[in-house]
CSV table of C-alpha atoms and ligand atoms in Angstrom, one decimal:
chain,number,residue,atom,x,y,z
A,15,MET,CA,87.2,-19.2,302.9
A,16,ALA,CA,88.8,-16.1,301.3
A,17,ALA,CA,91.8,-16.8,299.1
A,18,THR,CA,95.1,-15.8,300.6
A,19,PRO,CA,96.8,-13.1,298.4
A,20,THR,CA,100.2,-14.1,297.1
A,21,ALA,CA,103.0,-12.1,295.6
A,22,ASP,CA,102.4,-13.5,292.1
A,23,VAL,CA,98.6,-13.5,292.0
A,24,PRO,CA,97.1,-10.1,292.6
A,25,THR,CA,93.5,-10.2,293.9
A,26,THR,CA,90.8,-7.6,293.9
A,27,MET,CA,90.4,-8.0,297.7
A,28,THR,CA,93.4,-5.9,298.7
A,29,PRO,CA,94.6,-2.4,298.1
A,30,LEU,CA,97.0,-1.9,295.2
A,31,ARG,CA,100.6,-2.1,296.4
A,32,PHE,CA,102.5,1.0,295.2
A,33,ALA,CA,106.3,0.8,295.5
A,34,LEU,CA,108.1,4.1,296.2
A,35,SER,CA,111.5,5.0,297.4
A,36,LYS,CA,112.2,7.6,300.2
A,37,GLY,CA,114.0,10.8,299.4
A,38,ARG,CA,113.9,12.6,296.0
A,39,ILE,CA,111.4,10.3,294.3
A,40,PHE,CA,109.0,10.4,297.2
A,41,ASP,CA,109.3,14.1,297.7
A,42,ASP,CA,108.7,14.8,294.0
A,43,THR,CA,105.9,12.2,293.7
A,44,LEU,CA,104.0,13.2,296.8
A,45,PRO,CA,102.3,16.3,295.4
A,46,LEU,CA,101.2,14.4,292.3
A,47,LEU,CA,99.8,11.6,294.4
A,48,GLU,CA,98.0,14.0,296.7
A,49,SER,CA,96.4,15.8,293.8
A,50,ILE,CA,94.7,12.5,292.8
A,51,GLY,CA,93.7,11.8,296.4
A,52,LEU,CA,96.4,9.3,297.3
A,53,VAL,CA,97.7,10.6,300.6
A,54,PRO,CA,100.0,8.4,302.7
A,55,ALA,CA,98.6,8.0,306.3
A,56,GLU,CA,102.1,8.6,307.6
A,57,HIS,CA,105.2,10.2,306.1
A,58,PRO,CA,108.0,7.7,305.5
A,59,SER,CA,110.7,10.1,306.7
A,60,THR,CA,109.0,10.2,310.2
A,61,SER,CA,107.8,6.6,310.2
A,62,ARG,CA,109.8,3.4,310.4
A,63,LYS,CA,106.9,1.5,308.7
A,64,LEU,CA,107.6,0.0,305.3
A,65,ARG,CA,103.9,-0.5,304.5
A,66,ILE,CA,101.9,2.7,304.7
A,67,PRO,CA,98.2,2.8,303.6
A,68,SER,CA,96.8,5.7,301.7
A,69,THR,CA,94.1,7.5,303.7
A,70,ASP,CA,91.4,6.5,301.1
A,71,GLY,CA,92.5,2.8,301.3
A,72,ARG,CA,93.0,2.5,297.6
A,73,VAL,CA,96.7,1.7,297.8
A,74,GLU,CA,99.3,0.6,300.2
A,75,PHE,CA,102.7,2.3,299.7
A,76,LEU,CA,105.7,0.0,300.0
A,77,ILE,CA,108.8,1.9,301.0
A,78,VAL,CA,111.8,0.3,299.1
A,79,ARG,CA,115.3,1.3,297.9
A,80,ALA,CA,115.1,3.2,294.6
A,81,SER,CA,117.0,0.5,292.8
A,82,ASP,CA,114.6,-2.2,294.1
A,83,VAL,CA,111.4,-0.6,292.7
A,84,PRO,CA,111.5,-2.5,289.3
A,85,THR,CA,112.2,-5.8,291.0
A,86,TYR,CA,109.2,-5.4,293.4
A,87,VAL,CA,106.9,-4.5,290.5
A,88,GLN,CA,108.3,-7.1,288.0
A,89,HIS,CA,107.8,-10.0,290.5
A,90,GLY,CA,104.3,-8.8,291.7
A,91,GLY,CA,105.4,-7.7,295.1
A,92,ALA,CA,103.8,-4.4,294.1
A,93,GLU,CA,101.3,-3.8,291.4
A,94,LEU,CA,102.8,-0.4,290.5
A,95,GLY,CA,105.6,2.0,291.4
A,96,VAL,CA,107.6,5.1,290.6
A,97,VAL,CA,111.2,4.8,289.5
A,98,GLY,CA,113.9,6.9,287.7
A,99,LYS,CA,114.5,6.0,284.0
A,100,ASP,CA,118.2,5.5,284.9
A,101,VAL,CA,117.3,2.7,287.3
A,102,LEU,CA,114.6,1.3,285.0
A,103,SER,CA,117.0,1.1,282.0
A,104,GLU,CA,119.6,-0.6,284.1
A,105,HIS,CA,117.0,-3.2,285.3
A,106,GLY,CA,115.9,-3.8,281.7
A,107,GLY,CA,112.1,-3.4,282.3
A,108,GLU,CA,111.2,-7.1,282.0
A,109,GLY,CA,107.6,-7.8,283.0
A,110,LEU,CA,106.9,-4.1,283.4
A,111,LEU,CA,104.7,-1.6,281.6
A,112,GLU,CA,105.8,2.0,281.6
A,113,PRO,CA,102.6,3.9,281.0
A,114,LEU,CA,103.7,7.4,282.1
A,115,ASP,CA,106.7,9.8,282.1
A,116,LEU,CA,105.8,11.8,285.3
A,117,GLY,CA,108.3,14.6,284.4
A,118,ILE,CA,109.7,14.8,287.9
A,119,ALA,CA,113.2,14.0,289.3
A,120,THR,CA,114.6,15.1,286.0
A,121,CYS,CA,118.4,14.8,285.4
A,122,ARG,CA,120.8,13.5,282.8
A,123,LEU,CA,122.8,10.2,282.7
A,124,MET,CA,126.3,11.4,281.7
A,125,VAL,CA,129.9,10.4,281.2
A,126,ALA,CA,132.1,12.7,283.2
A,127,GLY,CA,135.8,12.9,284.0
A,128,PRO,CA,138.6,15.1,285.5
A,129,ALA,CA,138.5,18.6,284.1
A,130,ASP,CA,142.3,18.6,283.7
A,131,VAL,CA,142.5,15.4,281.6
A,132,ALA,CA,142.1,15.7,277.8
A,133,PRO,CA,140.4,12.8,276.0
A,134,SER,CA,143.7,12.0,274.2
A,135,GLU,CA,145.3,11.4,277.6
A,136,LEU,CA,142.9,8.6,278.5
A,137,PRO,CA,144.0,5.0,278.3
A,138,ALA,CA,142.9,2.9,275.3
A,139,ARG,CA,140.6,1.0,277.6
A,140,PRO,CA,139.5,3.5,280.3
A,141,ARG,CA,138.1,2.4,283.6
A,142,ILE,CA,134.6,3.6,284.2
A,143,ALA,CA,133.1,3.8,287.8
A,144,THR,CA,129.4,3.6,287.8
A,145,LYS,CA,126.2,2.4,289.6
A,146,PHE,CA,124.8,1.7,286.0
A,147,PRO,CA,127.2,-0.8,284.4
A,148,ALA,CA,124.6,-2.2,281.9
A,149,SER,CA,123.7,1.3,280.6
A,150,ALA,CA,127.4,2.3,280.5
A,151,ARG,CA,128.5,-0.9,278.7
A,152,LYS,CA,125.7,-0.4,276.1
A,153,HIS,CA,126.6,3.3,275.6
A,154,PHE,CA,130.3,2.7,275.0
A,155,ALA,CA,129.7,-0.5,272.9
A,156,ALA,CA,127.4,1.5,270.6
A,157,SER,CA,130.4,3.5,269.5
A,158,GLY,CA,132.8,0.5,269.5
A,159,ARG,CA,134.8,1.7,272.5
A,160,GLN,CA,136.3,-0.8,274.9
A,161,VAL,CA,136.0,0.0,278.6
A,162,GLU,CA,136.5,-1.7,282.0
A,163,LEU,CA,133.6,-1.2,284.4
A,164,VAL,CA,133.9,-0.7,288.1
A,165,LYS,CA,130.6,-1.2,289.9
A,166,LEU,CA,130.0,1.3,292.7
A,167,TYR,CA,126.8,2.1,294.8
A,168,GLY,CA,127.3,5.8,295.3
A,169,SER,CA,129.9,8.7,295.5
A,170,MET,CA,131.0,7.9,292.0
A,171,GLU,CA,132.7,11.3,291.8
A,172,LEU,CA,135.3,10.1,294.2
A,173,ALA,CA,136.6,7.3,292.0
A,174,PRO,CA,138.7,9.4,289.5
A,175,LEU,CA,140.2,11.5,292.3
A,176,VAL,CA,141.7,8.4,294.0
A,177,GLY,CA,142.8,6.5,290.8
A,178,LEU,CA,140.0,3.9,291.0
A,179,ALA,CA,138.7,5.0,287.6
A,180,ASP,CA,139.4,7.3,284.7
A,181,LEU,CA,135.8,8.3,284.1
A,182,ILE,CA,132.4,8.0,285.7
A,183,VAL,CA,128.9,7.4,284.5
A,184,ASP,CA,126.4,9.0,286.8
A,185,VAL,CA,123.3,11.2,286.9
A,186,VAL,CA,123.9,14.9,286.8
A,187,ASP,CA,121.4,17.7,287.6
A,188,THR,CA,122.9,21.1,288.5
A,189,GLY,CA,126.5,19.8,287.9
A,190,SER,CA,127.5,21.1,291.2
A,191,THR,CA,128.7,17.7,292.6
A,192,LEU,CA,130.9,17.2,289.5
A,193,LYS,CA,132.3,20.8,289.8
A,194,ALA,CA,133.0,20.5,293.6
A,195,ASN,CA,135.1,17.4,292.8
A,196,GLY,CA,137.1,18.8,289.8
A,197,LEU,CA,135.1,16.9,287.2
A,198,GLU,CA,133.2,18.0,284.2
A,199,PRO,CA,130.4,16.5,282.0
A,200,ILE,CA,131.8,14.8,278.8
A,201,GLU,CA,128.9,13.0,277.0
A,202,LEU,CA,125.1,12.8,277.4
A,203,ILE,CA,123.9,9.2,277.6
A,204,ALA,CA,120.2,9.8,278.3
A,205,LYS,CA,117.7,12.4,279.6
A,206,ILE,CA,116.2,11.0,282.8
A,207,SER,CA,112.9,11.4,284.6
A,208,ALA,CA,110.7,9.4,286.9
A,209,ARG,CA,108.4,6.9,285.3
A,210,LEU,CA,105.2,5.1,286.5
A,211,VAL,CA,105.7,1.4,286.1
A,212,VAL,CA,102.9,-1.3,286.4
A,213,ASN,CA,103.2,-5.0,286.6
A,214,ARG,CA,102.2,-6.5,283.2
A,215,ALA,CA,100.0,-9.3,284.7
A,216,ALA,CA,98.4,-7.0,287.2
A,217,MET,CA,97.3,-4.6,284.5
A,218,LYS,CA,95.1,-7.4,283.1
A,219,VAL,CA,93.8,-8.7,286.4
A,220,ARG,CA,93.2,-5.3,288.1
A,221,HIS,CA,92.7,-3.3,284.9
A,222,ALA,CA,90.0,-0.9,286.1
A,223,GLU,CA,91.7,0.2,289.3
A,224,LEU,CA,95.2,0.5,287.6
A,225,SER,CA,94.0,2.4,284.5
A,226,ASP,CA,92.0,4.8,286.8
A,227,ILE,CA,95.3,5.7,288.6
A,228,VAL,CA,97.2,5.9,285.3
A,229,SER,CA,94.6,8.3,283.7
A,230,GLN,CA,94.4,10.4,286.9
A,231,LEU,CA,98.2,10.8,287.1
A,232,ASP,CA,98.3,11.4,283.3
A,233,ALA,CA,96.0,14.4,283.9
A,234,VAL,CA,98.2,16.0,286.5
A,235,CYS,CA,101.7,15.3,285.3
A,236,THR,CA,103.8,17.1,282.8
A,237,PRO,CA,106.1,14.7,280.8
A,238,SER,CA,109.7,15.8,280.4
A,239,ALA,CA,110.6,17.3,277.0
B,25,ATP,P1,119.5,3.9,296.1
B,25,ATP,O1,119.0,4.1,297.5
B,25,ATP,O2,118.8,2.7,295.4
B,25,ATP,O3,121.0,3.9,295.9
B,25,ATP,P2,119.4,6.7,295.3
B,25,ATP,O4,120.1,7.1,296.5
B,25,ATP,O5,120.1,6.9,293.9
B,25,ATP,O6,118.9,5.2,295.3
B,25,ATP,P3,117.8,9.0,295.0
B,25,ATP,O7,119.0,9.8,295.2
B,25,ATP,O8,116.6,9.3,295.8
B,25,ATP,O9,118.0,7.4,295.2
B,25,ATP,O10,117.4,9.1,293.5
B,25,ATP,C1,116.2,8.6,293.0
B,25,ATP,C2,116.2,8.9,291.5
B,25,ATP,O11,116.1,10.3,291.4
B,25,ATP,C3,117.3,8.4,290.6
B,25,ATP,O12,117.1,7.1,290.2
B,25,ATP,C4,117.3,9.4,289.5
B,25,ATP,O13,116.3,9.1,288.5
B,25,ATP,C5,116.8,10.7,290.2
B,25,ATP,N1,118.0,11.6,290.6
B,25,ATP,C6,119.1,11.2,291.2
B,25,ATP,N2,119.9,12.2,291.5
B,25,ATP,C7,119.3,13.3,291.0
B,25,ATP,C8,119.5,14.7,291.1
B,25,ATP,N3,120.7,15.2,291.6
B,25,ATP,N4,118.6,15.5,290.6
B,25,ATP,C9,117.4,15.1,290.1
B,25,ATP,N5,117.1,13.8,290.1
B,25,ATP,C10,118.0,12.9,290.5
B,26,PRP,C1,123.1,12.3,292.9
B,26,PRP,C2,124.1,11.9,291.9
B,26,PRP,C3,125.1,13.0,291.9
B,26,PRP,C4,124.3,14.2,292.2
B,26,PRP,C5,124.1,15.0,291.0
B,26,PRP,O1,123.6,12.0,294.1
B,26,PRP,O2,124.7,10.6,292.2
B,26,PRP,O3,126.1,12.8,292.9
B,26,PRP,O4,123.0,13.7,292.7
B,26,PRP,O5,123.4,16.2,291.3
B,26,PRP,P1,124.0,17.6,290.9
B,26,PRP,O6,124.4,17.6,289.5
B,26,PRP,O7,122.8,18.5,291.1
B,26,PRP,O8,125.1,17.9,291.9
B,26,PRP,P2,122.7,12.0,295.4
B,26,PRP,O9,122.6,13.4,295.9
B,26,PRP,O10,121.4,11.4,295.2
B,26,PRP,O11,123.5,11.1,296.4
B,26,PRP,P3,123.9,9.6,296.3
B,26,PRP,O12,125.4,9.6,296.1
B,26,PRP,O13,123.4,9.0,297.6
B,26,PRP,O14,123.2,9.0,295.1
């Protein structure tokens, strides 16, 4: 009788499970995947399915929240995935290999605040609204600054406008969301791009299949500067 695949023990009997989030990451990753022959049989924006096979049967795409990709790959729910470096740093990367900077979904993780408030006007222990509390804590601690963190899940730019926070830590691309809300960038924390992540144990057990995908993607992506 064939062994039943489990989340923790990858087998060579099944397609590789590839965790992807809808939206920006999917849209930017799709052309790279297509160029190495990994084409989803259905588009996640038009399908309600959360498991979508590739047309060649090599992988099965798992459609998950962007912030859940590292968790799926860490615990072996997926053998590989694509995730923003912002989300990956916040997760910590335990149990994950990060073989490739795909050079897509590029942006910057920044501290930002109201354009009309000078740094000297901020309280000694400013309140920081962010979806990335671990990264924010580490950034401020590195320069010995005390802060109070307010965890949010989106629309961070609103927090200073309604007195919920003094500053925010969020990703910035064009800067238009900051500008539209009367905020401006203050400090760069990190340059961000999407990364290919692979489950550490799966890389041993299914080395040939995974290193094939890594080297094919390596040949078509342009890592960010
Ligand atoms: P979740 O559903 O888990 O809250 P999300 O809504 O942040 O995730 P996306 O907006 O699709 O998901 O962002 C996915 C990734 O794309 C982010 O982790 C980040 O690396 C990158 N990103 C976010 N905003 C931008 C942007 N404005 N420009 C370029 N890349 C971005
Ligand atoms: C992201 C981020 C900023 C915005 C920055 O939000 O949280 O709000 O993009 O991009 P910009 O500098 O080009 O304006 P997103 O559009 O993903 O919405 P979200 O609040 O759902 O994360």
